[in-house]
């Protein structure tokens, strides 16, 4: 129970400072437990499961995940006394971080999206996908997917599900294009953002968020100046798309950490107190994007 109470505190603090949260409900990766933990629980309960991908198909695991989602959505925050499903501090939910599966995910996505909306129809709902293209747009797989590979998701097909309210893409060319030049990675980033913005606006007609991007300190040639330059380029593209009244809501950097969290460092960490120039890049983008806000009509 103490862990969910810690989440209560995070939501309450965000509310205090006027922040809005996108709450991601699970993780494709084993970090923080992820889908692997659900498979292990099912295995311990006697289920015949053979891989972590059984998360998406095994009835027992689907029940576990749905029950967990219901518990979170209907929870009464112990500090604010507001149910999560009613809390305006929460901008939206994402069904899972970076879900991947070798077969069609649309049945699973539709089922989980309907489940979320059954308990919470007040908040926006997203998927948390990286944005890889699939079979329905084969030419985009070749032209835009990292190394022209399939990754088990389909940006266009998956986001056409009506219960999904906004799209997202993640971008980690330092991981996806390992060994390629910084110039090649920057070109990929520019094209990746452009095609997802265009498809979100013209094909899916849903707003886009760049849900995660960053620059790794583990790559050859890294300096903080290189990271700041890269982030400025990405931020400028986001700003220009937003300024043109395009359907883009911003970009979220991976990942800001506090001091004393060295055990969580993955190369992408930004500690604001130790990286003031990068903090300034983020601050300036926040000011620019905030200036584009328009009040909602009554």
PDB file of C-alpha atoms in Angstrom:
ATOM      1  CA  UNK A   1       0.000   0.000   0.000  1.00  0.00           C
ATOM      2  CA  UNK A   2       2.892   2.378   0.695  1.00  0.00           C
ATOM      3  CA  UNK A   3       3.793   2.517  -3.021  1.00  0.00           C
ATOM      4  CA  UNK A   4       0.370   3.709  -4.126  1.00  0.00           C
ATOM      5  CA  UNK A   5       0.435   6.242  -1.284  1.00  0.00           C
ATOM      6  CA  UNK A   6       3.699   7.549  -2.740  1.00  0.00           C
ATOM      7  CA  UNK A   7       1.840   8.033  -6.034  1.00  0.00           C
ATOM      8  CA  UNK A   8      -0.860   9.896  -4.108  1.00  0.00           C
ATOM      9  CA  UNK A   9       1.868  12.283  -2.942  1.00  0.00           C
ATOM     10  CA  UNK A  10       3.195  12.825  -6.482  1.00  0.00           C
ATOM     11  CA  UNK A  11      -0.276  13.642  -7.812  1.00  0.00           C
ATOM     12  CA  UNK A  12      -0.972  15.938  -4.865  1.00  0.00           C
ATOM     13  CA  UNK A  13       2.319  17.809  -5.382  1.00  0.00           C
ATOM     14  CA  UNK A  14       1.593  18.218  -9.094  1.00  0.00           C
ATOM     15  CA  UNK A  15      -1.798  19.641  -8.186  1.00  0.00           C
ATOM     16  CA  UNK A  16      -0.167  22.081  -5.735  1.00  0.00           C
ATOM     17  CA  UNK A  17       2.148  23.460  -8.441  1.00  0.00           C
ATOM     18  CA  UNK A  18      -0.434  23.561 -11.237  1.00  0.00           C
ATOM     19  CA  UNK A  19       1.158  20.758 -13.251  1.00  0.00           C
ATOM     20  CA  UNK A  20      -0.675  18.297 -15.498  1.00  0.00           C
ATOM     21  CA  UNK A  21       0.247  14.611 -15.573  1.00  0.00           C
ATOM     22  CA  UNK A  22       0.166  11.874 -18.190  1.00  0.00           C
ATOM     23  CA  UNK A  23      -0.053   8.661 -16.174  1.00  0.00           C
ATOM     24  CA  UNK A  24       1.384   5.582 -17.892  1.00  0.00           C
ATOM     25  CA  UNK A  25      -0.276   2.467 -16.509  1.00  0.00           C
ATOM     26  CA  UNK A  26       2.344  -0.169 -17.331  1.00  0.00           C
ATOM     27  CA  UNK A  27       5.625  -0.946 -19.043  1.00  0.00           C
ATOM     28  CA  UNK A  28       6.541  -3.242 -21.909  1.00  0.00           C
ATOM     29  CA  UNK A  29      10.044  -3.478 -20.438  1.00  0.00           C
ATOM     30  CA  UNK A  30      11.017  -5.193 -17.193  1.00  0.00           C
ATOM     31  CA  UNK A  31      12.007  -1.899 -15.537  1.00  0.00           C
ATOM     32  CA  UNK A  32       9.834  -1.335 -12.465  1.00  0.00           C
ATOM     33  CA  UNK A  33       8.329  -4.805 -12.985  1.00  0.00           C
ATOM     34  CA  UNK A  34       6.641  -4.299 -16.339  1.00  0.00           C
ATOM     35  CA  UNK A  35       4.793  -7.006 -18.252  1.00  0.00           C
ATOM     36  CA  UNK A  36       7.413  -9.531 -17.114  1.00  0.00           C
ATOM     37  CA  UNK A  37       6.141  -9.281 -13.536  1.00  0.00           C
ATOM     38  CA  UNK A  38       2.576 -10.068 -14.617  1.00  0.00           C
ATOM     39  CA  UNK A  39       3.815 -13.155 -16.450  1.00  0.00           C
ATOM     40  CA  UNK A  40       5.694 -14.250 -13.332  1.00  0.00           C
ATOM     41  CA  UNK A  41       2.587 -13.806 -11.180  1.00  0.00           C
ATOM     42  CA  UNK A  42       0.546 -15.875 -13.625  1.00  0.00           C
ATOM     43  CA  UNK A  43       3.229 -18.549 -13.717  1.00  0.00           C
ATOM     44  CA  UNK A  44       3.230 -18.720  -9.912  1.00  0.00           C
ATOM     45  CA  UNK A  45      -0.558 -19.158 -10.033  1.00  0.00           C
ATOM     46  CA  UNK A  46      -0.200 -22.192 -12.308  1.00  0.00           C
ATOM     47  CA  UNK A  47      -0.726 -20.607 -15.727  1.00  0.00           C
ATOM     48  CA  UNK A  48       1.090 -22.185 -18.658  1.00  0.00           C
ATOM     49  CA  UNK A  49       3.025 -19.222 -19.984  1.00  0.00           C
ATOM     50  CA  UNK A  50       6.224 -19.404 -22.002  1.00  0.00           C
ATOM     51  CA  UNK A  51       7.247 -15.814 -22.742  1.00  0.00           C
ATOM     52  CA  UNK A  52       6.637 -12.234 -21.680  1.00  0.00           C
ATOM     53  CA  UNK A  53       4.498 -11.753 -24.799  1.00  0.00           C
ATOM     54  CA  UNK A  54       1.856 -13.944 -23.143  1.00  0.00           C
ATOM     55  CA  UNK A  55       1.004 -10.721 -21.323  1.00  0.00           C
ATOM     56  CA  UNK A  56      -1.041  -9.682 -24.355  1.00  0.00           C
ATOM     57  CA  UNK A  57      -2.974 -12.931 -24.822  1.00  0.00           C
ATOM     58  CA  UNK A  58      -3.293 -15.014 -21.654  1.00  0.00           C
ATOM     59  CA  UNK A  59      -6.739 -14.542 -19.999  1.00  0.00           C
ATOM     60  CA  UNK A  60      -5.343 -14.649 -16.457  1.00  0.00           C
ATOM     61  CA  UNK A  61      -2.778 -11.939 -17.175  1.00  0.00           C
ATOM     62  CA  UNK A  62      -5.304  -9.752 -18.973  1.00  0.00           C
ATOM     63  CA  UNK A  63      -7.573 -10.087 -15.927  1.00  0.00           C
ATOM     64  CA  UNK A  64      -4.696  -9.113 -13.627  1.00  0.00           C
ATOM     65  CA  UNK A  65      -3.885  -6.022 -15.682  1.00  0.00           C
ATOM     66  CA  UNK A  66      -7.504  -4.933 -15.981  1.00  0.00           C
ATOM     67  CA  UNK A  67      -7.999  -5.346 -12.242  1.00  0.00           C
ATOM     68  CA  UNK A  68      -4.928  -3.232 -11.561  1.00  0.00           C
ATOM     69  CA  UNK A  69      -6.156  -0.517 -13.947  1.00  0.00           C
ATOM     70  CA  UNK A  70      -9.550  -0.473 -12.244  1.00  0.00           C
ATOM     71  CA  UNK A  71      -7.830  -0.169  -8.855  1.00  0.00           C
ATOM     72  CA  UNK A  72      -5.790   2.839  -9.983  1.00  0.00           C
ATOM     73  CA  UNK A  73      -8.614   4.661 -11.752  1.00  0.00           C
ATOM     74  CA  UNK A  74     -11.072   4.274  -8.898  1.00  0.00           C
ATOM     75  CA  UNK A  75      -8.574   4.962  -6.116  1.00  0.00           C
ATOM     76  CA  UNK A  76      -9.357   7.833  -3.757  1.00  0.00           C
ATOM     77  CA  UNK A  77      -6.192   9.875  -3.284  1.00  0.00           C
ATOM     78  CA  UNK A  78      -5.370   9.716   0.424  1.00  0.00           C
ATOM     79  CA  UNK A  79      -4.095  13.322   0.401  1.00  0.00           C
ATOM     80  CA  UNK A  80      -6.392  15.244  -1.969  1.00  0.00           C
ATOM     81  CA  UNK A  81      -9.471  13.073  -1.329  1.00  0.00           C
ATOM     82  CA  UNK A  82     -10.147  13.111  -5.082  1.00  0.00           C
ATOM     83  CA  UNK A  83     -10.561   9.879  -7.037  1.00  0.00           C
ATOM     84  CA  UNK A  84      -7.940   9.511  -9.747  1.00  0.00           C
ATOM     85  CA  UNK A  85     -10.660   9.198 -12.391  1.00  0.00           C
ATOM     86  CA  UNK A  86     -12.027  12.597 -11.332  1.00  0.00           C
ATOM     87  CA  UNK A  87      -8.757  14.471 -10.773  1.00  0.00           C
ATOM     88  CA  UNK A  88      -8.169  17.363 -13.227  1.00  0.00           C
ATOM     89  CA  UNK A  89      -4.457  17.255 -12.350  1.00  0.00           C
ATOM     90  CA  UNK A  90      -4.295  14.142 -14.525  1.00  0.00           C
ATOM     91  CA  UNK A  91      -4.375  15.179 -18.178  1.00  0.00           C
ATOM     92  CA  UNK A  92      -4.587  11.645 -19.453  1.00  0.00           C
ATOM     93  CA  UNK A  93      -3.616   7.995 -19.239  1.00  0.00           C
ATOM     94  CA  UNK A  94      -1.417   5.829 -21.429  1.00  0.00           C
ATOM     95  CA  UNK A  95      -2.258   2.131 -21.605  1.00  0.00           C
ATOM     96  CA  UNK A  96       1.376   1.018 -21.632  1.00  0.00           C
ATOM     97  CA  UNK A  97       4.867   2.357 -22.220  1.00  0.00           C
ATOM     98  CA  UNK A  98       6.370   1.281 -25.556  1.00  0.00           C
ATOM     99  CA  UNK A  99       4.186  -1.768 -26.095  1.00  0.00           C
ATOM    100  CA  UNK A 100       5.512  -4.213 -28.677  1.00  0.00           C
ATOM    101  CA  UNK A 101       4.177  -7.545 -29.880  1.00  0.00           C
ATOM    102  CA  UNK A 102       4.895  -9.716 -32.901  1.00  0.00           C
ATOM    103  CA  UNK A 103       1.208 -10.099 -33.865  1.00  0.00           C
ATOM    104  CA  UNK A 104      -1.727  -7.695 -34.288  1.00  0.00           C
ATOM    105  CA  UNK A 105      -2.266  -5.644 -31.120  1.00  0.00           C
ATOM    106  CA  UNK A 106      -5.526  -3.975 -32.103  1.00  0.00           C
ATOM    107  CA  UNK A 107      -7.839  -6.457 -30.362  1.00  0.00           C
ATOM    108  CA  UNK A 108      -5.880  -6.070 -27.121  1.00  0.00           C
ATOM    109  CA  UNK A 109      -5.724  -2.281 -27.465  1.00  0.00           C
ATOM    110  CA  UNK A 110      -9.469  -2.000 -28.161  1.00  0.00           C
ATOM    111  CA  UNK A 111     -10.284  -4.207 -25.184  1.00  0.00           C
ATOM    112  CA  UNK A 112      -8.052  -2.279 -22.772  1.00  0.00           C
ATOM    113  CA  UNK A 113      -9.143   1.115 -24.114  1.00  0.00           C
ATOM    114  CA  UNK A 114     -12.805   0.233 -23.593  1.00  0.00           C
ATOM    115  CA  UNK A 115     -11.953  -0.974 -20.096  1.00  0.00           C
ATOM    116  CA  UNK A 116     -10.293   2.335 -19.192  1.00  0.00           C
ATOM    117  CA  UNK A 117     -13.142   4.402 -20.629  1.00  0.00           C
ATOM    118  CA  UNK A 118     -15.701   2.323 -18.715  1.00  0.00           C
ATOM    119  CA  UNK A 119     -14.259   3.662 -15.462  1.00  0.00           C
ATOM    120  CA  UNK A 120     -12.978   7.040 -16.633  1.00  0.00           C
ATOM    121  CA  UNK A 121     -14.497   8.942 -19.531  1.00  0.00           C
ATOM    122  CA  UNK A 122     -13.244  12.325 -18.299  1.00  0.00           C
ATOM    123  CA  UNK A 123      -9.562  11.999 -19.176  1.00  0.00           C
ATOM    124  CA  UNK A 124      -7.719  11.676 -22.464  1.00  0.00           C
ATOM    125  CA  UNK A 125      -6.368   8.243 -23.367  1.00  0.00           C
ATOM    126  CA  UNK A 126      -3.193   7.412 -25.280  1.00  0.00           C
ATOM    127  CA  UNK A 127      -1.126   4.323 -25.998  1.00  0.00           C
ATOM    128  CA  UNK A 128       2.440   5.287 -25.082  1.00  0.00           C
ATOM    129  CA  UNK A 129       3.823   3.758 -28.289  1.00  0.00           C
ATOM    130  CA  UNK A 130       7.173   4.532 -29.886  1.00  0.00           C
ATOM    131  CA  UNK A 131       5.452   5.200 -33.197  1.00  0.00           C
ATOM    132  CA  UNK A 132       6.825   2.435 -35.405  1.00  0.00           C
ATOM    133  CA  UNK A 133       4.969   1.813 -38.653  1.00  0.00           C
ATOM    134  CA  UNK A 134       3.560  -1.579 -39.660  1.00  0.00           C
ATOM    135  CA  UNK A 135       1.871  -3.620 -42.366  1.00  0.00           C
ATOM    136  CA  UNK A 136      -0.843  -1.106 -43.238  1.00  0.00           C
ATOM    137  CA  UNK A 137       1.801   1.403 -44.334  1.00  0.00           C
ATOM    138  CA  UNK A 138       4.614  -0.776 -45.617  1.00  0.00           C
ATOM    139  CA  UNK A 139       6.297   2.075 -47.469  1.00  0.00           C
ATOM    140  CA  UNK A 140       6.675   3.963 -44.196  1.00  0.00           C
ATOM    141  CA  UNK A 141       8.402   0.955 -42.629  1.00  0.00           C
ATOM    142  CA  UNK A 142      11.071   1.209 -45.308  1.00  0.00           C
ATOM    143  CA  UNK A 143      11.293   4.999 -45.339  1.00  0.00           C
ATOM    144  CA  UNK A 144      11.006   5.838 -41.632  1.00  0.00           C
ATOM    145  CA  UNK A 145      11.354   2.885 -39.241  1.00  0.00           C
ATOM    146  CA  UNK A 146      14.851   2.565 -37.747  1.00  0.00           C
ATOM    147  CA  UNK A 147      16.869   0.301 -40.069  1.00  0.00           C
ATOM    148  CA  UNK A 148      13.591  -0.357 -41.986  1.00  0.00           C
ATOM    149  CA  UNK A 149      12.565  -3.060 -39.494  1.00  0.00           C
ATOM    150  CA  UNK A 150       9.174  -4.141 -38.130  1.00  0.00           C
ATOM    151  CA  UNK A 151       8.699  -3.754 -34.376  1.00  0.00           C
ATOM    152  CA  UNK A 152       5.261  -5.321 -33.879  1.00  0.00           C
ATOM    153  CA  UNK A 153       3.196  -2.130 -33.790  1.00  0.00           C
ATOM    154  CA  UNK A 154       1.508  -0.016 -36.446  1.00  0.00           C
ATOM    155  CA  UNK A 155       1.231   3.718 -35.784  1.00  0.00           C
ATOM    156  CA  UNK A 156      -1.613   4.329 -38.234  1.00  0.00           C
ATOM    157  CA  UNK A 157      -3.608   1.155 -37.567  1.00  0.00           C
ATOM    158  CA  UNK A 158      -3.282   1.210 -33.777  1.00  0.00           C
ATOM    159  CA  UNK A 159      -4.162   4.876 -33.361  1.00  0.00           C
ATOM    160  CA  UNK A 160      -7.294   4.640 -35.502  1.00  0.00           C
ATOM    161  CA  UNK A 161      -9.071   3.008 -32.543  1.00  0.00           C
ATOM    162  CA  UNK A 162     -11.806   5.466 -31.583  1.00  0.00           C
ATOM    163  CA  UNK A 163     -11.247   5.325 -27.802  1.00  0.00           C
ATOM    164  CA  UNK A 164      -7.672   6.578 -28.240  1.00  0.00           C
ATOM    165  CA  UNK A 165      -7.699  10.369 -28.033  1.00  0.00           C
ATOM    166  CA  UNK A 166      -4.122  11.427 -28.779  1.00  0.00           C
ATOM    167  CA  UNK A 167      -1.077   9.959 -30.499  1.00  0.00           C
ATOM    168  CA  UNK A 168       2.485   9.736 -29.274  1.00  0.00           C
ATOM    169  CA  UNK A 169       5.883   8.887 -30.639  1.00  0.00           C
ATOM    170  CA  UNK A 170       9.178   8.272 -28.861  1.00  0.00           C
ATOM    171  CA  UNK A 171      12.570   8.927 -30.420  1.00  0.00           C
ATOM    172  CA  UNK A 172      15.915   7.436 -29.396  1.00  0.00           C
ATOM    173  CA  UNK A 173      18.208   7.483 -32.427  1.00  0.00           C
ATOM    174  CA  UNK A 174      21.226   6.979 -30.131  1.00  0.00           C
ATOM    175  CA  UNK A 175      19.804   3.526 -29.357  1.00  0.00           C
ATOM    176  CA  UNK A 176      18.054   2.737 -32.627  1.00  0.00           C
ATOM    177  CA  UNK A 177      20.862   3.878 -34.956  1.00  0.00           C
ATOM    178  CA  UNK A 178      23.838   2.714 -32.944  1.00  0.00           C
ATOM    179  CA  UNK A 179      27.122   3.396 -34.708  1.00  0.00           C
ATOM    180  CA  UNK A 180      25.748   5.991 -37.121  1.00  0.00           C
ATOM    181  CA  UNK A 181      26.927   9.598 -37.212  1.00  0.00           C
ATOM    182  CA  UNK A 182      25.401  12.382 -35.164  1.00  0.00           C
ATOM    183  CA  UNK A 183      24.335  14.050 -38.417  1.00  0.00           C
ATOM    184  CA  UNK A 184      22.477  10.890 -39.513  1.00  0.00           C
ATOM    185  CA  UNK A 185      20.724  10.691 -36.148  1.00  0.00           C
ATOM    186  CA  UNK A 186      19.652  14.333 -36.339  1.00  0.00           C
ATOM    187  CA  UNK A 187      18.302  13.811 -39.854  1.00  0.00           C
ATOM    188  CA  UNK A 188      16.383  10.749 -38.670  1.00  0.00           C
ATOM    189  CA  UNK A 189      14.947  12.741 -35.758  1.00  0.00           C
ATOM    190  CA  UNK A 190      13.762  15.559 -37.992  1.00  0.00           C
ATOM    191  CA  UNK A 191      12.099  13.139 -40.444  1.00  0.00           C
ATOM    192  CA  UNK A 192      10.614  11.007 -37.632  1.00  0.00           C
ATOM    193  CA  UNK A 193       8.954  13.993 -35.986  1.00  0.00           C
ATOM    194  CA  UNK A 194       7.747  15.403 -39.301  1.00  0.00           C
ATOM    195  CA  UNK A 195       6.024  12.229 -40.523  1.00  0.00           C
ATOM    196  CA  UNK A 196       4.300  11.584 -37.185  1.00  0.00           C
ATOM    197  CA  UNK A 197       3.093  15.162 -36.980  1.00  0.00           C
ATOM    198  CA  UNK A 198       1.786  14.954 -40.547  1.00  0.00           C
ATOM    199  CA  UNK A 199       0.091  11.571 -40.062  1.00  0.00           C
ATOM    200  CA  UNK A 200      -1.456  12.646 -36.761  1.00  0.00           C
ATOM    201  CA  UNK A 201      -2.890  15.796 -38.297  1.00  0.00           C
ATOM    202  CA  UNK A 202      -3.910  14.625 -41.763  1.00  0.00           C
ATOM    203  CA  UNK A 203      -4.609  10.893 -41.406  1.00  0.00           C
ATOM    204  CA  UNK A 204      -5.537  10.263 -37.778  1.00  0.00           C
ATOM    205  CA  UNK A 205      -6.809  13.774 -37.001  1.00  0.00           C
ATOM    206  CA  UNK A 206      -5.595  13.503 -33.430  1.00  0.00           C
ATOM    207  CA  UNK A 207      -3.082  15.638 -31.497  1.00  0.00           C
ATOM    208  CA  UNK A 208       0.488  14.358 -31.188  1.00  0.00           C
ATOM    209  CA  UNK A 209       2.851  14.397 -28.223  1.00  0.00           C
ATOM    210  CA  UNK A 210       6.520  13.523 -28.573  1.00  0.00           C
ATOM    211  CA  UNK A 211       6.337  11.318 -25.498  1.00  0.00           C
ATOM    212  CA  UNK A 212      10.047  10.709 -24.930  1.00  0.00           C
ATOM    213  CA  UNK A 213      13.314  11.847 -26.484  1.00  0.00           C
ATOM    214  CA  UNK A 214      16.825  12.516 -25.305  1.00  0.00           C
ATOM    215  CA  UNK A 215      20.549  12.375 -25.962  1.00  0.00           C
ATOM    216  CA  UNK A 216      22.701   9.649 -24.415  1.00  0.00           C
ATOM    217  CA  UNK A 217      25.941  10.462 -22.627  1.00  0.00           C
ATOM    218  CA  UNK A 218      27.153   6.951 -23.514  1.00  0.00           C
ATOM    219  CA  UNK A 219      27.670   7.624 -27.233  1.00  0.00           C
ATOM    220  CA  UNK A 220      31.008   8.630 -28.726  1.00  0.00           C
ATOM    221  CA  UNK A 221      31.410  12.375 -29.026  1.00  0.00           C
ATOM    222  CA  UNK A 222      28.870  13.261 -26.358  1.00  0.00           C
ATOM    223  CA  UNK A 223      29.166  16.574 -24.564  1.00  0.00           C
ATOM    224  CA  UNK A 224      26.557  18.606 -22.756  1.00  0.00           C
ATOM    225  CA  UNK A 225      26.882  21.189 -25.517  1.00  0.00           C
ATOM    226  CA  UNK A 226      26.020  18.523 -28.119  1.00  0.00           C
ATOM    227  CA  UNK A 227      22.972  17.494 -26.088  1.00  0.00           C
ATOM    228  CA  UNK A 228      21.791  21.088 -25.721  1.00  0.00           C
ATOM    229  CA  UNK A 229      22.182  21.689 -29.452  1.00  0.00           C
ATOM    230  CA  UNK A 230      20.241  18.512 -30.277  1.00  0.00           C
ATOM    231  CA  UNK A 231      17.436  19.327 -27.861  1.00  0.00           C
ATOM    232  CA  UNK A 232      17.207  22.873 -29.202  1.00  0.00           C
ATOM    233  CA  UNK A 233      16.759  21.522 -32.739  1.00  0.00           C
ATOM    234  CA  UNK A 234      13.991  19.151 -31.674  1.00  0.00           C
ATOM    235  CA  UNK A 235      12.281  21.789 -29.570  1.00  0.00           C
ATOM    236  CA  UNK A 236      12.390  24.322 -32.405  1.00  0.00           C
ATOM    237  CA  UNK A 237      10.687  21.880 -34.778  1.00  0.00           C
ATOM    238  CA  UNK A 238       8.000  21.173 -32.170  1.00  0.00           C
ATOM    239  CA  UNK A 239       7.478  24.891 -31.605  1.00  0.00           C
ATOM    240  CA  UNK A 240       7.192  25.615 -35.328  1.00  0.00           C
ATOM    241  CA  UNK A 241       4.646  22.825 -35.820  1.00  0.00           C
ATOM    242  CA  UNK A 242       2.633  24.106 -32.871  1.00  0.00           C
ATOM    243  CA  UNK A 243       2.926  27.724 -34.037  1.00  0.00           C
ATOM    244  CA  UNK A 244       1.495  26.770 -37.421  1.00  0.00           C
ATOM    245  CA  UNK A 245      -1.611  25.565 -35.533  1.00  0.00           C
ATOM    246  CA  UNK A 246      -0.596  21.988 -36.148  1.00  0.00           C
ATOM    247  CA  UNK A 247      -1.818  19.273 -33.848  1.00  0.00           C
ATOM    248  CA  UNK A 248       1.223  18.873 -31.609  1.00  0.00           C
ATOM    249  CA  UNK A 249       1.134  19.327 -27.858  1.00  0.00           C
ATOM    250  CA  UNK A 250       4.825  19.370 -26.972  1.00  0.00           C
ATOM    251  CA  UNK A 251       7.811  17.149 -26.299  1.00  0.00           C
ATOM    252  CA  UNK A 252       8.775  15.326 -23.103  1.00  0.00           C
ATOM    253  CA  UNK A 253      12.472  14.807 -22.442  1.00  0.00           C
ATOM    254  CA  UNK A 254      13.787  11.497 -21.085  1.00  0.00           C
ATOM    255  CA  UNK A 255      14.674  11.811 -18.292  1.00  0.00           C
ATOM    256  CA  UNK A 256      14.847  14.428 -15.541  1.00  0.00           C
ATOM    257  CA  UNK A 257      16.118  13.135 -12.193  1.00  0.00           C
ATOM    258  CA  UNK A 258      16.868  14.472  -8.761  1.00  0.00           C
ATOM    259  CA  UNK A 259      20.210  14.322  -7.004  1.00  0.00           C
ATOM    260  CA  UNK A 260      21.112  11.014  -5.365  1.00  0.00           C
ATOM    261  CA  UNK A 261      19.484   8.799  -8.026  1.00  0.00           C
ATOM    262  CA  UNK A 262      22.696   7.532  -9.607  1.00  0.00           C
ATOM    263  CA  UNK A 263      21.514   3.912  -9.535  1.00  0.00           C
ATOM    264  CA  UNK A 264      18.823   4.864 -12.083  1.00  0.00           C
ATOM    265  CA  UNK A 265      21.180   6.559 -14.548  1.00  0.00           C
ATOM    266  CA  UNK A 266      20.834   5.183 -18.088  1.00  0.00           C
ATOM    267  CA  UNK A 267      22.850   7.769 -20.009  1.00  0.00           C
ATOM    268  CA  UNK A 268      19.839   9.984 -20.728  1.00  0.00           C
ATOM    269  CA  UNK A 269      19.533  11.433 -17.220  1.00  0.00           C
ATOM    270  CA  UNK A 270      19.328  15.179 -16.700  1.00  0.00           C
ATOM    271  CA  UNK A 271      19.871  16.507 -13.180  1.00  0.00           C
ATOM    272  CA  UNK A 272      18.729  20.115 -13.352  1.00  0.00           C
ATOM    273  CA  UNK A 273      20.965  21.311 -10.523  1.00  0.00           C
ATOM    274  CA  UNK A 274      24.026  19.730 -12.162  1.00  0.00           C
ATOM    275  CA  UNK A 275      23.144  20.482 -15.798  1.00  0.00           C
ATOM    276  CA  UNK A 276      22.142  24.173 -15.752  1.00  0.00           C
ATOM    277  CA  UNK A 277      22.637  24.748 -19.487  1.00  0.00           C
ATOM    278  CA  UNK A 278      20.264  21.881 -20.325  1.00  0.00           C
ATOM    279  CA  UNK A 279      17.830  23.117 -17.688  1.00  0.00           C
ATOM    280  CA  UNK A 280      17.889  26.469 -19.467  1.00  0.00           C
ATOM    281  CA  UNK A 281      17.077  24.814 -22.811  1.00  0.00           C
ATOM    282  CA  UNK A 282      14.041  23.135 -21.249  1.00  0.00           C
ATOM    283  CA  UNK A 283      13.003  26.351 -19.498  1.00  0.00           C
ATOM    284  CA  UNK A 284      13.161  28.413 -22.693  1.00  0.00           C
ATOM    285  CA  UNK A 285      11.064  25.883 -24.596  1.00  0.00           C
ATOM    286  CA  UNK A 286       8.467  25.905 -21.828  1.00  0.00           C
ATOM    287  CA  UNK A 287       8.185  29.685 -22.109  1.00  0.00           C
ATOM    288  CA  UNK A 288       7.856  29.539 -25.908  1.00  0.00           C
ATOM    289  CA  UNK A 289       5.201  26.831 -25.854  1.00  0.00           C
ATOM    290  CA  UNK A 290       3.280  28.501 -23.032  1.00  0.00           C
ATOM    291  CA  UNK A 291       3.080  31.693 -25.099  1.00  0.00           C
ATOM    292  CA  UNK A 292       1.127  29.773 -27.760  1.00  0.00           C
ATOM    293  CA  UNK A 293      -1.618  28.767 -25.337  1.00  0.00           C
ATOM    294  CA  UNK A 294      -5.082  30.108 -26.051  1.00  0.00           C
ATOM    295  CA  UNK A 295      -7.860  30.212 -23.447  1.00  0.00           C
ATOM    296  CA  UNK A 296     -10.708  27.793 -23.997  1.00  0.00           C
ATOM    297  CA  UNK A 297     -13.996  29.323 -25.075  1.00  0.00           C
ATOM    298  CA  UNK A 298     -16.713  29.369 -22.425  1.00  0.00           C
TER     299      UNK A 298
END
